[in-house]
């Protein structure tokens, strides 16, 4: 009976959603789902379609949604590469592209067609994290457009996420998967990627500590970060991670913009360190790709992304801001 029900659900999905032919380019799709049954039916069908076409399928999801998919797929789940996305990326969406970049490189090198499922926004994410999810989704289009043809489906929980997050997802994905099939989204624009990267971050408290530095004062930055972190009961390893990340960002400011400034403060959730300089970071994908081992340098932002709970970067002709956050709870 369960098998017949699953087959029936799959036939409904196939009738409404199956693309008649393989994609000719990268296709970034969003699904607004309501409840586990809706998620299982549509996402499970999307995965089965890929397996039927002998595609390599990767799913980057929370443990709970992975369990839903495993239950839906049965033995077919053995042919899917599952990754615990919250464990892999933590609270920093800037780490996610590296996963898809690695998966794409491996599978295309083996001449295998691929598709993926990734849910970067989930209920319970902090507001700052959800803001970075929006930047991440814009940059997914930027890095993979023009490359190999594959499909990436991003499910968004329509019952658990704020309305503004759902609205933003329709501006970062060119295609929405709906009950009527795959339809173009009204709000997607390529130019919005750079606009979002240039938009300012939230204000800095007037009482935040200020340190200005030049190329020969990076040690002062490290000392100031240790002092700021020392006021909280942080694990010593987390403090050192924050010091290393801050040193890398400050060095970038010193080398590429002849110095900069650091502001430090605590808000309700964490310790904030904000670095500002007069430089213009023209590539919004900086720090998200896995560094080329044959190239010297250029690893500072990538390293910061791996070490700190959240990294936010905004840059325009007016200057560059990098905010590092260490959550305290």
mmCIF file with all atom_site columns, C-alpha atoms in Angstrom, residues 143-215:
data_model
loop_
_atom_site.group_PDB
_atom_site.id
_atom_site.type_symbol
_atom_site.label_atom_id
_atom_site.label_alt_id
_atom_site.label_comp_id
_atom_site.label_asym_id
_atom_site.label_entity_id
_atom_site.label_seq_id
_atom_site.pdbx_PDB_ins_code
_atom_site.Cartn_x
_atom_site.Cartn_y
_atom_site.Cartn_z
_atom_site.occupancy
_atom_site.B_iso_or_equiv
_atom_site.pdbx_formal_charge
_atom_site.auth_seq_id
_atom_site.auth_comp_id
_atom_site.auth_asym_id
_atom_site.auth_atom_id
_atom_site.pdbx_PDB_model_num
ATOM 1  C CA . UNK A 1 143 ? 29.265 31.522 -10.190 1.00 0.00 ? 143 UNK A CA 1
ATOM 2  C CA . UNK A 1 144 ? 27.390 28.769 -12.038 1.00 0.00 ? 144 UNK A CA 1
ATOM 3  C CA . UNK A 1 145 ? 25.736 30.643 -14.923 1.00 0.00 ? 145 UNK A CA 1
ATOM 4  C CA . UNK A 1 146 ? 27.721 30.001 -18.079 1.00 0.00 ? 146 UNK A CA 1
ATOM 5  C CA . UNK A 1 147 ? 29.158 26.743 -16.744 1.00 0.00 ? 147 UNK A CA 1
ATOM 6  C CA . UNK A 1 148 ? 27.987 23.134 -17.062 1.00 0.00 ? 148 UNK A CA 1
ATOM 7  C CA . UNK A 1 149 ? 24.249 22.488 -17.335 1.00 0.00 ? 149 UNK A CA 1
ATOM 8  C CA . UNK A 1 150 ? 22.650 21.264 -14.104 1.00 0.00 ? 150 UNK A CA 1
ATOM 9  C CA . UNK A 1 151 ? 19.675 21.901 -11.831 1.00 0.00 ? 151 UNK A CA 1
ATOM 10 C CA . UNK A 1 152 ? 19.741 23.142 -8.236  1.00 0.00 ? 152 UNK A CA 1
ATOM 11 C CA . UNK A 1 153 ? 16.458 23.162 -6.319  1.00 0.00 ? 153 UNK A CA 1
ATOM 12 C CA . UNK A 1 154 ? 16.263 25.283 -3.141  1.00 0.00 ? 154 UNK A CA 1
ATOM 13 C CA . UNK A 1 155 ? 13.271 24.444 -0.903  1.00 0.00 ? 155 UNK A CA 1
ATOM 14 C CA . UNK A 1 156 ? 11.986 27.217 1.407   1.00 0.00 ? 156 UNK A CA 1
ATOM 15 C CA . UNK A 1 157 ? 9.632  26.460 4.291   1.00 0.00 ? 157 UNK A CA 1
ATOM 16 C CA . UNK A 1 158 ? 6.599  28.660 3.526   1.00 0.00 ? 158 UNK A CA 1
ATOM 17 C CA . UNK A 1 159 ? 5.096  27.995 6.970   1.00 0.00 ? 159 UNK A CA 1
ATOM 18 C CA . UNK A 1 160 ? 8.220  28.623 9.042   1.00 0.00 ? 160 UNK A CA 1
ATOM 19 C CA . UNK A 1 161 ? 10.153 31.446 7.335   1.00 0.00 ? 161 UNK A CA 1
ATOM 20 C CA . UNK A 1 162 ? 9.351  35.176 7.417   1.00 0.00 ? 162 UNK A CA 1
ATOM 21 C CA . UNK A 1 163 ? 7.437  36.547 4.458   1.00 0.00 ? 163 UNK A CA 1
ATOM 22 C CA . UNK A 1 164 ? 10.279 38.863 3.463   1.00 0.00 ? 164 UNK A CA 1
ATOM 23 C CA . UNK A 1 165 ? 12.624 35.860 3.176   1.00 0.00 ? 165 UNK A CA 1
ATOM 24 C CA . UNK A 1 166 ? 10.162 34.063 0.904   1.00 0.00 ? 166 UNK A CA 1
ATOM 25 C CA . UNK A 1 167 ? 9.732  37.203 -1.200  1.00 0.00 ? 167 UNK A CA 1
ATOM 26 C CA . UNK A 1 168 ? 13.518 37.591 -1.465  1.00 0.00 ? 168 UNK A CA 1
ATOM 27 C CA . UNK A 1 169 ? 13.845 33.997 -2.682  1.00 0.00 ? 169 UNK A CA 1
ATOM 28 C CA . UNK A 1 170 ? 11.716 34.874 -5.706  1.00 0.00 ? 170 UNK A CA 1
ATOM 29 C CA . UNK A 1 171 ? 14.189 37.636 -6.563  1.00 0.00 ? 171 UNK A CA 1
ATOM 30 C CA . UNK A 1 172 ? 17.244 35.375 -6.294  1.00 0.00 ? 172 UNK A CA 1
ATOM 31 C CA . UNK A 1 173 ? 15.953 32.390 -8.298  1.00 0.00 ? 173 UNK A CA 1
ATOM 32 C CA . UNK A 1 174 ? 15.040 32.679 -11.991 1.00 0.00 ? 174 UNK A CA 1
ATOM 33 C CA . UNK A 1 175 ? 12.594 29.748 -11.751 1.00 0.00 ? 175 UNK A CA 1
ATOM 34 C CA . UNK A 1 176 ? 9.941  28.729 -9.207  1.00 0.00 ? 176 UNK A CA 1
ATOM 35 C CA . UNK A 1 177 ? 8.638  25.173 -8.911  1.00 0.00 ? 177 UNK A CA 1
ATOM 36 C CA . UNK A 1 178 ? 4.861  25.457 -8.366  1.00 0.00 ? 178 UNK A CA 1
ATOM 37 C CA . UNK A 1 179 ? 1.734  23.335 -8.603  1.00 0.00 ? 179 UNK A CA 1
ATOM 38 C CA . UNK A 1 180 ? 1.472  24.554 -12.204 1.00 0.00 ? 180 UNK A CA 1
ATOM 39 C CA . UNK A 1 181 ? 4.986  23.431 -13.063 1.00 0.00 ? 181 UNK A CA 1
ATOM 40 C CA . UNK A 1 182 ? 8.215  25.373 -13.498 1.00 0.00 ? 182 UNK A CA 1
ATOM 41 C CA . UNK A 1 183 ? 7.488  29.071 -14.006 1.00 0.00 ? 183 UNK A CA 1
ATOM 42 C CA . UNK A 1 184 ? 9.789  32.109 -14.360 1.00 0.00 ? 184 UNK A CA 1
ATOM 43 C CA . UNK A 1 185 ? 9.867  34.348 -11.299 1.00 0.00 ? 185 UNK A CA 1
ATOM 44 C CA . UNK A 1 186 ? 8.783  37.957 -11.778 1.00 0.00 ? 186 UNK A CA 1
ATOM 45 C CA . UNK A 1 187 ? 11.387 39.655 -9.591  1.00 0.00 ? 187 UNK A CA 1
ATOM 46 C CA . UNK A 1 188 ? 14.684 38.053 -10.669 1.00 0.00 ? 188 UNK A CA 1
ATOM 47 C CA . UNK A 1 189 ? 17.287 40.423 -12.167 1.00 0.00 ? 189 UNK A CA 1
ATOM 48 C CA . UNK A 1 190 ? 20.960 39.753 -12.844 1.00 0.00 ? 190 UNK A CA 1
ATOM 49 C CA . UNK A 1 191 ? 21.896 43.309 -11.854 1.00 0.00 ? 191 UNK A CA 1
ATOM 50 C CA . UNK A 1 192 ? 20.458 42.826 -8.377  1.00 0.00 ? 192 UNK A CA 1
ATOM 51 C CA . UNK A 1 193 ? 23.511 40.752 -7.402  1.00 0.00 ? 193 UNK A CA 1
ATOM 52 C CA . UNK A 1 194 ? 25.905 43.697 -7.430  1.00 0.00 ? 194 UNK A CA 1
ATOM 53 C CA . UNK A 1 195 ? 23.240 45.985 -5.953  1.00 0.00 ? 195 UNK A CA 1
ATOM 54 C CA . UNK A 1 196 ? 22.864 43.667 -2.961  1.00 0.00 ? 196 UNK A CA 1
ATOM 55 C CA . UNK A 1 197 ? 26.644 43.404 -2.547  1.00 0.00 ? 197 UNK A CA 1
ATOM 56 C CA . UNK A 1 198 ? 26.928 47.195 -2.531  1.00 0.00 ? 198 UNK A CA 1
ATOM 57 C CA . UNK A 1 199 ? 24.089 47.789 -0.050  1.00 0.00 ? 199 UNK A CA 1
ATOM 58 C CA . UNK A 1 200 ? 25.262 48.912 3.414   1.00 0.00 ? 200 UNK A CA 1
ATOM 59 C CA . UNK A 1 201 ? 25.124 46.737 6.498   1.00 0.00 ? 201 UNK A CA 1
ATOM 60 C CA . UNK A 1 202 ? 23.175 47.778 9.576   1.00 0.00 ? 202 UNK A CA 1
ATOM 61 C CA . UNK A 1 203 ? 24.417 50.701 11.685  1.00 0.00 ? 203 UNK A CA 1
ATOM 62 C CA . UNK A 1 204 ? 27.278 50.463 14.152  1.00 0.00 ? 204 UNK A CA 1
ATOM 63 C CA . UNK A 1 205 ? 26.532 51.550 17.744  1.00 0.00 ? 205 UNK A CA 1
ATOM 64 C CA . UNK A 1 206 ? 28.011 54.953 18.542  1.00 0.00 ? 206 UNK A CA 1
ATOM 65 C CA . UNK A 1 207 ? 29.686 53.491 21.629  1.00 0.00 ? 207 UNK A CA 1
ATOM 66 C CA . UNK A 1 208 ? 31.577 50.819 19.646  1.00 0.00 ? 208 UNK A CA 1
ATOM 67 C CA . UNK A 1 209 ? 35.334 50.802 20.253  1.00 0.00 ? 209 UNK A CA 1
ATOM 68 C CA . UNK A 1 210 ? 37.373 52.253 17.378  1.00 0.00 ? 210 UNK A CA 1
ATOM 69 C CA . UNK A 1 211 ? 40.869 51.318 16.232  1.00 0.00 ? 211 UNK A CA 1
ATOM 70 C CA . UNK A 1 212 ? 42.511 52.772 13.123  1.00 0.00 ? 212 UNK A CA 1
ATOM 71 C CA . UNK A 1 213 ? 45.443 50.828 11.688  1.00 0.00 ? 213 UNK A CA 1
ATOM 72 C CA . UNK A 1 214 ? 48.050 50.806 8.943   1.00 0.00 ? 214 UNK A CA 1
ATOM 73 C CA . UNK A 1 215 ? 50.162 48.051 7.432   1.00 0.00 ? 215 UNK A CA 1
#
